[in-house]
PDB file of N, CA and C in Angstrom:
ATOM      1  N   VAL D   1      -9.117   2.583  -3.649  1.00  0.00           N
ATOM      2  CA  VAL D   1      -7.877   2.832  -4.028  1.00  0.00           C
ATOM      3  C   VAL D   1      -7.530   4.101  -4.204  1.00  0.00           C
ATOM      4  N   TYR D   2      -6.466   4.856  -3.010  1.00  0.00           N
ATOM      5  CA  TYR D   2      -5.945   5.573  -2.891  1.00  0.00           C
ATOM      6  C   TYR D   2      -4.039   5.980  -3.697  1.00  0.00           C
ATOM      7  N   HIS D   3      -4.411   7.068  -4.048  1.00  0.00           N
ATOM      8  CA  HIS D   3      -3.069   7.741  -4.469  1.00  0.00           C
ATOM      9  C   HIS D   3      -2.135   8.244  -2.665  1.00  0.00           C
ATOM     10  N   CYS D   4      -3.132   9.375  -2.693  1.00  0.00           N
ATOM     11  CA  CYS D   4      -2.253  10.392  -2.178  1.00  0.00           C
ATOM     12  C   CYS D   4      -2.359   9.798  -0.296  1.00  0.00           C
ATOM     13  N   PRO D   5      -2.073   9.395   0.168  1.00  0.00           N
ATOM     14  CA  PRO D   5      -1.770   9.258   2.131  1.00  0.00           C
ATOM     15  C   PRO D   5      -2.544  11.102   2.661  1.00  0.00           C
ATOM     16  N   TYR D   6      -1.677  12.367   2.076  1.00  0.00           N
ATOM     17  CA  TYR D   6      -2.263  13.123   2.249  1.00  0.00           C
ATOM     18  C   TYR D   6      -3.978  13.483   2.296  1.00  0.00           C
ATOM     19  N   CYS D   7      -4.448  13.581   1.634  1.00  0.00           N
ATOM     20  CA  CYS D   7      -5.564  13.739   0.972  1.00  0.00           C
ATOM     21  C   CYS D   7      -6.952  12.332   1.913  1.00  0.00           C
ATOM     22  N   ASP D   8      -6.303  11.300   2.159  1.00  0.00           N
ATOM     23  CA  ASP D   8      -7.274  10.191   2.287  1.00  0.00           C
ATOM     24  C   ASP D   8      -6.775   9.262   3.045  1.00  0.00           C
ATOM     25  N   GLY D   9      -5.134   9.611   4.064  1.00  0.00           N
ATOM     26  CA  GLY D   9      -5.082   8.634   4.680  1.00  0.00           C
ATOM     27  C   GLY D   9      -6.033   8.822   6.262  1.00  0.00           C
ATOM     28  N   TRP D  10      -6.536   9.864   6.636  1.00  0.00           N
ATOM     29  CA  TRP D  10      -7.370   9.686   7.988  1.00  0.00           C
ATOM     30  C   TRP D  10      -8.914   9.482   7.757  1.00  0.00           C
ATOM     31  N   GLU D  11      -9.470   9.404   6.639  1.00  0.00           N
ATOM     32  CA  GLU D  11     -10.722   8.739   6.277  1.00  0.00           C
ATOM     33  C   GLU D  11     -10.416   6.932   6.794  1.00  0.00           C
ATOM     34  N   CYS D  12      -8.997   6.660   6.750  1.00  0.00           N
ATOM     35  CA  CYS D  12      -8.506   5.616   6.516  1.00  0.00           C
ATOM     36  C   CYS D  12      -8.531   4.686   6.947  1.00  0.00           C
ATOM     37  N   ARG D  13      -8.682   5.842   8.713  1.00  0.00           N
ATOM     38  CA  ARG D  13      -7.589   5.210   9.907  1.00  0.00           C
ATOM     39  C   ARG D  13      -8.147   4.122  10.327  1.00  0.00           C
ATOM     40  N   GLY D  14      -7.407   3.459  11.001  1.00  0.00           N
ATOM     41  CA  GLY D  14      -8.126   2.497  11.552  1.00  0.00           C
ATOM     42  C   GLY D  14      -8.324   1.237  10.907  1.00  0.00           C
ATOM     43  N   LYS D  15      -8.289   1.615   9.777  1.00  0.00           N
ATOM     44  CA  LYS D  15      -8.973   0.540   8.570  1.00  0.00           C
ATOM     45  C   LYS D  15      -7.522  -0.998   8.274  1.00  0.00           C
ATOM     46  N   GLN D  16      -7.328  -1.462   7.450  1.00  0.00           N
ATOM     47  CA  GLN D  16      -6.623  -2.485   7.149  1.00  0.00           C
ATOM     48  C   GLN D  16      -6.522  -2.479   6.116  1.00  0.00           C
ATOM     49  N   ILE D  17      -4.687  -1.604   5.933  1.00  0.00           N
ATOM     50  CA  ILE D  17      -4.484  -0.366   4.555  1.00  0.00           C
ATOM     51  C   ILE D  17      -3.473  -1.641   4.573  1.00  0.00           C
ATOM     52  N   VAL D  18      -3.681  -1.603   2.958  1.00  0.00           N
ATOM     53  CA  VAL D  18      -2.580  -1.994   1.817  1.00  0.00           C
ATOM     54  C   VAL D  18      -1.614  -1.032   1.621  1.00  0.00           C
ATOM     55  N   ALA D  19      -0.566  -1.252   1.432  1.00  0.00           N
ATOM     56  CA  ALA D  19       0.639   0.274   0.776  1.00  0.00           C
ATOM     57  C   ALA D  19       1.044  -0.903  -0.446  1.00  0.00           C
ATOM     58  N   TYR D  20       0.930  -0.062  -1.466  1.00  0.00           N
ATOM     59  CA  TYR D  20       1.429  -0.837  -2.924  1.00  0.00           C
ATOM     60  C   TYR D  20       2.166  -0.070  -3.677  1.00  0.00           C
ATOM     61  N   GLY D  21       3.672  -1.111  -3.755  1.00  0.00           N
ATOM     62  CA  GLY D  21       4.918   0.086  -4.815  1.00  0.00           C
ATOM     63  C   GLY D  21       6.334  -0.682  -4.726  1.00  0.00           C
ATOM     64  N   VAL D  22       7.556  -0.407  -4.946  1.00  0.00           N
ATOM     65  CA  VAL D  22       9.014  -1.056  -5.228  1.00  0.00           C
ATOM     66  C   VAL D  22       9.691  -0.049  -4.639  1.00  0.00           C
ATOM     67  N   GLY D  23      11.045  -0.230  -3.885  1.00  0.00           N
ATOM     68  CA  GLY D  23      11.817   0.098  -3.865  1.00  0.00           C
ATOM     69  C   GLY D  23      11.420   1.379  -2.251  1.00  0.00           C
ATOM     70  N   GLU D  24      12.027   2.795  -2.291  1.00  0.00           N
ATOM     71  CA  GLU D  24      11.977   3.718  -1.352  1.00  0.00           C
ATOM     72  C   GLU D  24      10.818   3.773  -1.603  1.00  0.00           C
ATOM     73  N   LYS D  25      10.169   4.100  -2.844  1.00  0.00           N
ATOM     74  CA  LYS D  25       8.360   5.217  -2.547  1.00  0.00           C
ATOM     75  C   LYS D  25       7.778   4.336  -1.690  1.00  0.00           C
ATOM     76  N   ALA D  26       8.119   3.108  -1.672  1.00  0.00           N
ATOM     77  CA  ALA D  26       7.187   1.546  -1.076  1.00  0.00           C
ATOM     78  C   ALA D  26       7.147   1.870  -0.336  1.00  0.00           C
ATOM     79  N   LEU D  27       8.295   1.820   0.499  1.00  0.00           N
ATOM     80  CA  LEU D  27       8.726   2.188   1.937  1.00  0.00           C
ATOM     81  C   LEU D  27       8.075   2.977   2.402  1.00  0.00           C
ATOM     82  N   GLY D  28       8.806   4.200   2.058  1.00  0.00           N
ATOM     83  CA  GLY D  28       8.278   5.607   2.177  1.00  0.00           C
ATOM     84  C   GLY D  28       6.588   5.730   2.760  1.00  0.00           C
ATOM     85  N   LEU D  29       5.731   5.136   1.736  1.00  0.00           N
ATOM     86  CA  LEU D  29       4.516   5.177   1.465  1.00  0.00           C
ATOM     87  C   LEU D  29       4.108   3.984   3.451  1.00  0.00           C
ATOM     88  N   ALA D  30       4.302   3.055   3.205  1.00  0.00           N
ATOM     89  CA  ALA D  30       4.182   2.231   4.471  1.00  0.00           C
ATOM     90  C   ALA D  30       4.333   2.681   5.500  1.00  0.00           C
ATOM     91  N   LEU D  31       5.344   3.574   5.775  1.00  0.00           N
ATOM     92  CA  LEU D  31       5.702   4.051   7.139  1.00  0.00           C
ATOM     93  C   LEU D  31       4.716   5.289   6.789  1.00  0.00           C
ATOM     94  N   MET D  32       4.411   6.419   6.206  1.00  0.00           N
ATOM     95  CA  MET D  32       3.553   7.162   6.986  1.00  0.00           C
ATOM     96  C   MET D  32       2.332   6.853   6.680  1.00  0.00           C
ATOM     97  N   LEU D  33       1.847   5.706   6.126  1.00  0.00           N
ATOM     98  CA  LEU D  33       0.555   5.480   5.821  1.00  0.00           C
ATOM     99  C   LEU D  33       0.454   4.382   7.681  1.00  0.00           C
ATOM    100  N   ARG D  34       1.108   4.780   8.573  1.00  0.00           N
ATOM    101  CA  ARG D  34       1.151   4.291   9.540  1.00  0.00           C
ATOM    102  C   ARG D  34       0.598   5.154  10.585  1.00  0.00           C
ATOM    103  N   HIS D  35       1.167   5.836  10.651  1.00  0.00           N
ATOM    104  CA  HIS D  35       0.428   7.265  10.984  1.00  0.00           C
ATOM    105  C   HIS D  35      -0.903   6.929  11.266  1.00  0.00           C
ATOM    106  N   TRP D  36      -2.037   6.593  10.288  1.00  0.00           N
ATOM    107  CA  TRP D  36      -3.157   6.491  10.670  1.00  0.00           C
ATOM    108  C   TRP D  36      -3.636   4.900  10.730  1.00  0.00           C
ATOM    109  N   SER D  37      -3.314   3.907  11.009  1.00  0.00           N
ATOM    110  CA  SER D  37      -3.480   2.871  11.127  1.00  0.00           C
ATOM    111  C   SER D  37      -2.530   2.172  11.448  1.00  0.00           C
ATOM    112  N   LYS D  38      -2.658   0.653  12.650  1.00  0.00           N
ATOM    113  CA  LYS D  38      -1.455   0.008  12.934  1.00  0.00           C
ATOM    114  C   LYS D  38      -1.882  -0.927  12.180  1.00  0.00           C
ATOM    115  N   HIS D  39      -2.916  -1.068  11.047  1.00  0.00           N
ATOM    116  CA  HIS D  39      -2.730  -2.255  10.107  1.00  0.00           C
ATOM    117  C   HIS D  39      -2.387  -1.926   8.812  1.00  0.00           C
ATOM    118  N   VAL D  40      -1.245  -2.086   8.958  1.00  0.00           N
ATOM    119  CA  VAL D  40      -0.113  -1.981   7.059  1.00  0.00           C
ATOM    120  C   VAL D  40       0.156  -3.175   6.855  1.00  0.00           C
ATOM    121  N   THR D  41       0.214  -2.870   6.011  1.00  0.00           N
ATOM    122  CA  THR D  41       0.451  -4.367   4.679  1.00  0.00           C
ATOM    123  C   THR D  41       1.324  -3.777   3.490  1.00  0.00           C
ATOM    124  N   LEU D  42       2.640  -3.943   3.609  1.00  0.00           N
ATOM    125  CA  LEU D  42       3.678  -3.724   2.297  1.00  0.00           C
ATOM    126  C   LEU D  42       3.677  -4.405   1.350  1.00  0.00           C
ATOM    127  N   CYS D  43       2.820  -4.525  -0.260  1.00  0.00           N
ATOM    128  CA  CYS D  43       2.911  -5.360  -1.356  1.00  0.00           C
ATOM    129  C   CYS D  43       3.636  -5.335  -2.216  1.00  0.00           C
ATOM    130  N   THR D  44       4.645  -5.814  -2.687  1.00  0.00           N
ATOM    131  CA  THR D  44       5.766  -4.895  -3.199  1.00  0.00           C
ATOM    132  C   THR D  44       5.687  -5.733  -4.563  1.00  0.00           C
ATOM    133  N   GLN D  45       4.845  -6.607  -5.130  1.00  0.00           N
ATOM    134  CA  GLN D  45       4.776  -7.250  -6.276  1.00  0.00           C
ATOM    135  C   GLN D  45       5.684  -8.061  -7.097  1.00  0.00           C
ATOM    136  N   CYS D  46       5.942  -9.026  -5.972  1.00  0.00           N
ATOM    137  CA  CYS D  46       6.804 -10.217  -6.247  1.00  0.00           C
ATOM    138  C   CYS D  46       8.252  -9.116  -6.570  1.00  0.00           C
ATOM    139  N   GLU D  47       8.476  -8.207  -5.747  1.00  0.00           N
ATOM    140  CA  GLU D  47       9.646  -7.605  -5.498  1.00  0.00           C
ATOM    141  C   GLU D  47      10.666  -8.264  -3.983  1.00  0.00           C
ATOM    142  N   GLY D  48      11.744  -8.493  -4.311  1.00  0.00           N
ATOM    143  CA  GLY D  48      12.053  -9.252  -2.762  1.00  0.00           C
ATOM    144  C   GLY D  48      12.388  -7.659  -1.735  1.00  0.00           C
ATOM    145  N   ILE D  49      12.592  -7.937  -0.361  1.00  0.00           N
ATOM    146  CA  ILE D  49      13.350  -6.630   0.090  1.00  0.00           C
ATOM    147  C   ILE D  49      14.217  -6.909   0.679  1.00  0.00           C
ATOM    148  N   ASP D  50      15.037  -5.770   1.319  1.00  0.00           N
ATOM    149  CA  ASP D  50      16.259  -6.205   1.608  1.00  0.00           C
ATOM    150  C   ASP D  50      16.552  -6.228   3.265  1.00  0.00           C
ATOM    151  N   ASP D  51      17.104  -6.386   3.944  1.00  0.00           N
ATOM    152  CA  ASP D  51      17.668  -6.995   5.601  1.00  0.00           C
ATOM    153  C   ASP D  51      17.131  -5.678   5.719  1.00  0.00           C
ATOM    154  N   GLU D  52      17.737  -4.323   5.165  1.00  0.00           N
ATOM    155  CA  GLU D  52      17.488  -3.694   6.486  1.00  0.00           C
ATOM    156  C   GLU D  52      15.925  -2.532   5.972  1.00  0.00           C
ATOM    157  N   LYS D  53      15.174  -2.796   5.005  1.00  0.00           N
ATOM    158  CA  LYS D  53      13.926  -2.768   4.684  1.00  0.00           C
ATOM    159  C   LYS D  53      12.961  -3.332   5.572  1.00  0.00           C
ATOM    160  N   ARG D  54      13.545  -4.352   5.934  1.00  0.00           N
ATOM    161  CA  ARG D  54      12.392  -5.270   6.361  1.00  0.00           C
ATOM    162  C   ARG D  54      12.545  -4.718   7.968  1.00  0.00           C
ATOM    163  N   ARG D  55      14.083  -4.953   8.325  1.00  0.00           N
ATOM    164  CA  ARG D  55      13.874  -4.389  10.136  1.00  0.00           C
ATOM    165  C   ARG D  55      13.372  -2.873  10.193  1.00  0.00           C
ATOM    166  N   ARG D  56      13.179  -1.926   9.190  1.00  0.00           N
ATOM    167  CA  ARG D  56      12.477  -0.398  10.159  1.00  0.00           C
ATOM    168  C   ARG D  56      11.387  -0.763   9.877  1.00  0.00           C
ATOM    169  N   LEU D  57      10.930  -2.013   8.688  1.00  0.00           N
ATOM    170  CA  LEU D  57       9.223  -1.899   8.626  1.00  0.00           C
ATOM    171  C   LEU D  57       8.535  -3.000   9.627  1.00  0.00           C
ATOM    172  N   ASP D  58       9.676  -4.020  10.242  1.00  0.00           N
ATOM    173  CA  ASP D  58       9.008  -4.426  11.854  1.00  0.00           C
ATOM    174  C   ASP D  58       9.220  -3.629  12.534  1.00  0.00           C
ATOM    175  N   VAL D  59       9.805  -2.966  13.060  1.00  0.00           N
ATOM    176  CA  VAL D  59       9.821  -2.486  14.250  1.00  0.00           C
ATOM    177  C   VAL D  59       8.916  -1.469  14.211  1.00  0.00           C
ATOM    178  N   HIS D  60       8.117  -0.791  12.789  1.00  0.00           N
ATOM    179  CA  HIS D  60       6.603  -0.273  13.404  1.00  0.00           C
ATOM    180  C   HIS D  60       5.749  -1.008  13.187  1.00  0.00           C
ATOM    181  N   GLY D  61       5.431  -2.406  12.864  1.00  0.00           N
ATOM    182  CA  GLY D  61       4.443  -3.038  12.994  1.00  0.00           C
ATOM    183  C   GLY D  61       3.996  -3.517  11.716  1.00  0.00           C
ATOM    184  N   ILE D  62       4.682  -3.212  10.625  1.00  0.00           N
ATOM    185  CA  ILE D  62       4.075  -3.177   8.900  1.00  0.00           C
ATOM    186  C   ILE D  62       4.666  -4.472   8.368  1.00  0.00           C
ATOM    187  N   ALA D  63       3.554  -5.309   7.823  1.00  0.00           N
ATOM    188  CA  ALA D  63       3.759  -6.617   7.620  1.00  0.00           C
ATOM    189  C   ALA D  63       4.196  -6.425   5.956  1.00  0.00           C
ATOM    190  N   VAL D  64       5.060  -7.166   5.602  1.00  0.00           N
ATOM    191  CA  VAL D  64       5.467  -7.418   4.173  1.00  0.00           C
ATOM    192  C   VAL D  64       4.684  -8.652   3.081  1.00  0.00           C
ATOM    193  N   GLN D  65       4.137  -8.524   2.099  1.00  0.00           N
ATOM    194  CA  GLN D  65       4.093  -9.195   1.441  1.00  0.00           C
ATOM    195  C   GLN D  65       4.733  -9.533  -0.175  1.00  0.00           C
ATOM    196  N   THR D  66       5.302 -10.222  -0.149  1.00  0.00           N
ATOM    197  CA  THR D  66       6.292 -10.493  -1.990  1.00  0.00           C
ATOM    198  C   THR D  66       5.688 -10.732  -2.515  1.00  0.00           C
ATOM    199  N   SER D  67       4.903 -11.857  -2.691  1.00  0.00           N
ATOM    200  CA  SER D  67       3.785 -12.316  -3.356  1.00  0.00           C
ATOM    201  C   SER D  67       2.764 -11.375  -4.841  1.00  0.00           C
ATOM    202  N   CYS D  68       3.121 -12.065  -6.197  1.00  0.00           N
ATOM    203  CA  CYS D  68       2.108 -10.738  -6.995  1.00  0.00           C
ATOM    204  C   CYS D  68       0.986 -10.900  -6.561  1.00  0.00           C
ATOM    205  N   ILE D  69       0.071  -9.707  -6.512  1.00  0.00           N
ATOM    206  CA  ILE D  69      -1.905  -9.545  -6.591  1.00  0.00           C
ATOM    207  C   ILE D  69      -2.106 -10.101  -7.465  1.00  0.00           C
ATOM    208  N   ALA D  70      -3.212 -10.724  -7.569  1.00  0.00           N
ATOM    209  CA  ALA D  70      -4.102 -11.270  -8.921  1.00  0.00           C
ATOM    210  C   ALA D  70      -4.910 -10.502  -8.899  1.00  0.00           C
ATOM    211  N   ALA D  71      -5.467  -9.952  -8.026  1.00  0.00           N
ATOM    212  CA  ALA D  71      -7.408  -9.325  -7.615  1.00  0.00           C
ATOM    213  C   ALA D  71      -7.099  -8.391  -6.469  1.00  0.00           C
ATOM    214  N   LEU D  72      -7.936  -7.392  -6.693  1.00  0.00           N
ATOM    215  CA  LEU D  72      -8.453  -6.576  -5.597  1.00  0.00           C
ATOM    216  C   LEU D  72      -9.680  -7.088  -5.667  1.00  0.00           C
ATOM    217  N   GLU D  73     -10.485  -7.442  -4.903  1.00  0.00           N
ATOM    218  CA  GLU D  73     -11.837  -8.265  -4.131  1.00  0.00           C
ATOM    219  C   GLU D  73     -12.716  -7.062  -2.725  1.00  0.00           C
ATOM    220  N   GLY D  74     -13.551  -6.903  -4.001  1.00  0.00           N
ATOM    221  CA  GLY D  74     -15.131  -6.222  -2.521  1.00  0.00           C
ATOM    222  C   GLY D  74     -16.298  -6.775  -3.221  1.00  0.00           C
ATOM    223  N   ASP D  75     -17.173  -5.767  -2.650  1.00  0.00           N
ATOM    224  CA  ASP D  75     -18.820  -5.971  -2.760  1.00  0.00           C
ATOM    225  C   ASP D  75     -18.836  -5.227  -4.054  1.00  0.00           C
ATOM    226  N   PRO D  76     -19.661  -5.541  -4.889  1.00  0.00           N
ATOM    227  CA  PRO D  76     -20.347  -5.079  -5.526  1.00  0.00           C
ATOM    228  C   PRO D  76     -20.823  -3.925  -6.107  1.00  0.00           C
ATOM    229  N   ALA D  77     -20.673  -3.063  -7.278  1.00  0.00           N
ATOM    230  CA  ALA D  77     -21.079  -1.275  -7.676  1.00  0.00           C
ATOM    231  C   ALA D  77     -22.638  -1.547  -7.141  1.00  0.00           C
ATOM    232  N   PRO D  78     -22.954  -0.635  -6.501  1.00  0.00           N
ATOM    233  CA  PRO D  78     -22.633   0.961  -6.626  1.00  0.00           C
ATOM    234  C   PRO D  78     -21.934   1.035  -5.798  1.00  0.00           C
ATOM    235  N   GLU D  79     -21.624   0.333  -3.846  1.00  0.00           N
ATOM    236  CA  GLU D  79     -21.127   0.480  -3.432  1.00  0.00           C
ATOM    237  C   GLU D  79     -19.787   0.115  -3.816  1.00  0.00           C
ATOM    238  N   GLY D  80     -19.492  -0.778  -3.871  1.00  0.00           N
ATOM    239  CA  GLY D  80     -17.782  -0.938  -3.986  1.00  0.00           C
ATOM    240  C   GLY D  80     -16.970  -0.912  -3.313  1.00  0.00           C
ATOM    241  N   ARG D  81     -16.892  -1.265  -1.993  1.00  0.00           N
ATOM    242  CA  ARG D  81     -16.027  -1.459  -0.739  1.00  0.00           C
ATOM    243  C   ARG D  81     -15.573  -2.209  -1.287  1.00  0.00           C
ATOM    244  N   LEU D  82     -13.896  -2.126  -0.641  1.00  0.00           N
ATOM    245  CA  LEU D  82     -12.963  -2.964  -1.466  1.00  0.00           C
ATOM    246  C   LEU D  82     -12.502  -3.925  -0.124  1.00  0.00           C
ATOM    247  N   ARG D  83     -12.842  -5.453  -0.208  1.00  0.00           N
ATOM    248  CA  ARG D  83     -12.845  -6.120   0.721  1.00  0.00           C
ATOM    249  C   ARG D  83     -11.382  -6.787   1.236  1.00  0.00           C
ATOM    250  N   ARG D  84     -10.681  -7.474   0.730  1.00  0.00           N
ATOM    251  CA  ARG D  84      -9.226  -7.976   0.536  1.00  0.00           C
ATOM    252  C   ARG D  84      -8.159  -7.831  -1.012  1.00  0.00           C
ATOM    253  N   VAL D  85      -7.550  -8.182  -1.128  1.00  0.00           N
ATOM    254  CA  VAL D  85      -6.331  -8.569  -1.866  1.00  0.00           C
ATOM    255  C   VAL D  85      -5.800  -9.625  -1.728  1.00  0.00           C
ATOM    256  N   ARG D  86      -5.721 -10.370  -3.199  1.00  0.00           N
ATOM    257  CA  ARG D  86      -5.935 -12.170  -3.285  1.00  0.00           C
ATOM    258  C   ARG D  86      -4.201 -11.956  -3.945  1.00  0.00           C
ATOM    259  N   PHE D  87      -3.543 -13.161  -3.635  1.00  0.00           N
ATOM    260  CA  PHE D  87      -2.692 -12.827  -4.432  1.00  0.00           C
ATOM    261  C   PHE D  87      -2.766 -14.214  -5.262  1.00  0.00           C
ATOM    262  N   GLU D  88      -1.394 -13.733  -6.373  1.00  0.00           N
ATOM    263  CA  GLU D  88      -1.373 -16.035  -7.311  1.00  0.00           C
ATOM    264  C   GLU D  88      -1.377 -17.226  -6.453  1.00  0.00           C
ATOM    265  N   ASP D  89      -0.248 -16.654  -5.233  1.00  0.00           N
ATOM    266  CA  ASP D  89      -0.104 -17.933  -4.620  1.00  0.00           C
ATOM    267  C   ASP D  89      -1.429 -18.596  -3.913  1.00  0.00           C
ATOM    268  N   GLY D  90      -2.481 -17.604  -4.276  1.00  0.00           N
ATOM    269  CA  GLY D  90      -3.430 -18.240  -3.430  1.00  0.00           C
ATOM    270  C   GLY D  90      -3.814 -17.761  -2.274  1.00  0.00           C
ATOM    271  N   SER D  91      -3.047 -17.190  -1.174  1.00  0.00           N
ATOM    272  CA  SER D  91      -3.629 -16.101   0.112  1.00  0.00           C
ATOM    273  C   SER D  91      -3.847 -14.542  -0.684  1.00  0.00           C
ATOM    274  N   GLU D  92      -5.330 -14.697   0.897  1.00  0.00           N
ATOM    275  CA  GLU D  92      -5.167 -13.428   1.070  1.00  0.00           C
ATOM    276  C   GLU D  92      -5.417 -12.662   1.882  1.00  0.00           C
ATOM    277  N   ILE D  93      -4.996 -10.866   1.826  1.00  0.00           N
ATOM    278  CA  ILE D  93      -5.036 -10.352   3.661  1.00  0.00           C
ATOM    279  C   ILE D  93      -6.592  -9.206   3.303  1.00  0.00           C
ATOM    280  N   PRO D  94      -7.397  -9.506   4.136  1.00  0.00           N
ATOM    281  CA  PRO D  94      -8.321  -8.472   4.688  1.00  0.00           C
ATOM    282  C   PRO D  94      -7.461  -6.803   4.065  1.00  0.00           C
ATOM    283  N   CYS D  95      -8.486  -5.944   3.214  1.00  0.00           N
ATOM    284  CA  CYS D  95      -8.132  -4.442   3.128  1.00  0.00           C
ATOM    285  C   CYS D  95      -9.431  -3.839   3.136  1.00  0.00           C
ATOM    286  N   GLY D  96      -9.232  -2.549   3.898  1.00  0.00           N
ATOM    287  CA  GLY D  96     -10.204  -1.608   3.676  1.00  0.00           C
ATOM    288  C   GLY D  96     -10.191  -1.028   3.044  1.00  0.00           C
ATOM    289  N   ALA D  97      -8.316  -0.099   2.570  1.00  0.00           N
ATOM    290  CA  ALA D  97      -8.147   0.858   2.065  1.00  0.00           C
ATOM    291  C   ALA D  97      -6.968   0.068   0.988  1.00  0.00           C
ATOM    292  N   PHE D  98      -6.191   0.782  -0.159  1.00  0.00           N
ATOM    293  CA  PHE D  98      -5.447   0.633  -0.807  1.00  0.00           C
ATOM    294  C   PHE D  98      -4.670   1.825  -1.276  1.00  0.00           C
ATOM    295  N   PHE D  99      -3.392   1.898  -0.852  1.00  0.00           N
ATOM    296  CA  PHE D  99      -3.041   2.848  -1.913  1.00  0.00           C
ATOM    297  C   PHE D  99      -1.506   2.675  -2.289  1.00  0.00           C
ATOM    298  N   PHE D 100      -1.380   3.113  -3.405  1.00  0.00           N
ATOM    299  CA  PHE D 100      -0.235   3.019  -4.540  1.00  0.00           C
ATOM    300  C   PHE D 100       0.483   4.101  -4.839  1.00  0.00           C
ATOM    301  N   SER D 101       2.134   3.388  -5.130  1.00  0.00           N
ATOM    302  CA  SER D 101       3.271   4.649  -5.029  1.00  0.00           C
ATOM    303  C   SER D 101       3.770   3.926  -6.014  1.00  0.00           C
ATOM    304  N   THR D 102       3.377   4.194  -7.419  1.00  0.00           N
ATOM    305  CA  THR D 102       4.531   3.644  -8.486  1.00  0.00           C
ATOM    306  C   THR D 102       5.603   4.601  -9.054  1.00  0.00           C
ATOM    307  N   GLY D 103       5.716   5.548  -9.048  1.00  0.00           N
ATOM    308  CA  GLY D 103       6.425   6.866  -8.955  1.00  0.00           C
ATOM    309  C   GLY D 103       6.046   7.914  -9.905  1.00  0.00           C
ATOM    310  N   GLN D 104       6.765   8.980 -10.309  1.00  0.00           N
ATOM    311  CA  GLN D 104       6.305   9.928 -10.795  1.00  0.00           C
ATOM    312  C   GLN D 104       7.895  10.164 -11.708  1.00  0.00           C
ATOM    313  N   ASN D 105       6.944  10.559 -13.267  1.00  0.00           N
ATOM    314  CA  ASN D 105       7.883  11.009 -15.046  1.00  0.00           C
ATOM    315  C   ASN D 105       7.702  12.123 -14.771  1.00  0.00           C
ATOM    316  N   GLN D 106       8.357  13.044 -15.350  1.00  0.00           N
ATOM    317  CA  GLN D 106       8.271  14.009 -16.058  1.00  0.00           C
ATOM    318  C   GLN D 106       7.807  13.610 -17.690  1.00  0.00           C
ATOM    319  N   ASN D 107       7.218  13.973 -18.339  1.00  0.00           N
ATOM    320  CA  ASN D 107       7.202  13.231 -19.986  1.00  0.00           C
ATOM    321  C   ASN D 107       6.866  14.295 -20.762  1.00  0.00           C
ATOM    322  N   MET D 108       6.788  15.676 -20.484  1.00  0.00           N
ATOM    323  CA  MET D 108       7.059  16.708 -21.674  1.00  0.00           C
ATOM    324  C   MET D 108       8.563  16.921 -21.439  1.00  0.00           C
ATOM    325  N   GLY D 109       8.662  17.253 -22.492  1.00  0.00           N
ATOM    326  CA  GLY D 109      10.244  18.030 -23.220  1.00  0.00           C
ATOM    327  C   GLY D 109      10.587  19.039 -22.762  1.00  0.00           C
ATOM    328  N   PHE D 110       9.512  20.397 -22.711  1.00  0.00           N
ATOM    329  CA  PHE D 110       9.578  21.393 -22.044  1.00  0.00           C
ATOM    330  C   PHE D 110       9.898  21.859 -21.108  1.00  0.00           C
ATOM    331  N   ALA D 111      10.051  21.186 -20.001  1.00  0.00           N
ATOM    332  CA  ALA D 111      10.302  20.521 -17.892  1.00  0.00           C
ATOM    333  C   ALA D 111      12.036  20.380 -18.373  1.00  0.00           C
ATOM    334  N   ARG D 112      12.559  19.978 -19.169  1.00  0.00           N
ATOM    335  CA  ARG D 112      14.020  19.863 -19.536  1.00  0.00           C
ATOM    336  C   ARG D 112      14.419  20.741 -20.307  1.00  0.00           C
TER     337      ARG D 112
END
C-alpha cells in the first residue's frame, strides 16, 4: 500500500494497480498511475462518479469500482504481498499495488 506514485510508481510498473480515493484527487491519482501500468482501477468507496470523469477514465482505459471495500487480502507475513481487493458486494479484483489519496489538511494553527 503506497501513498506517493512518484516514490513508488516505477517499482509497481506493469502490475494491477488500484487507486483509492474520492473526487478530483482520486481522478488525478488514477490518471497519474496510468503512466506506470495499463491495469489501473479506481475505487471510489461507494461514491458515484459523474459522466465527465467517467469518460476521462474510459479514454485512458481505467476501470472504476464504486462498491465499498471490505478488505485488502494477500499473503501472510513476513512477505505480506497484496493480492486482491474484496468488496462488500462479494466481488473482488486482483491487486499488486494499492495507492491512496485521501487529501491533506493543515492541522497546525500557526500556518494560518
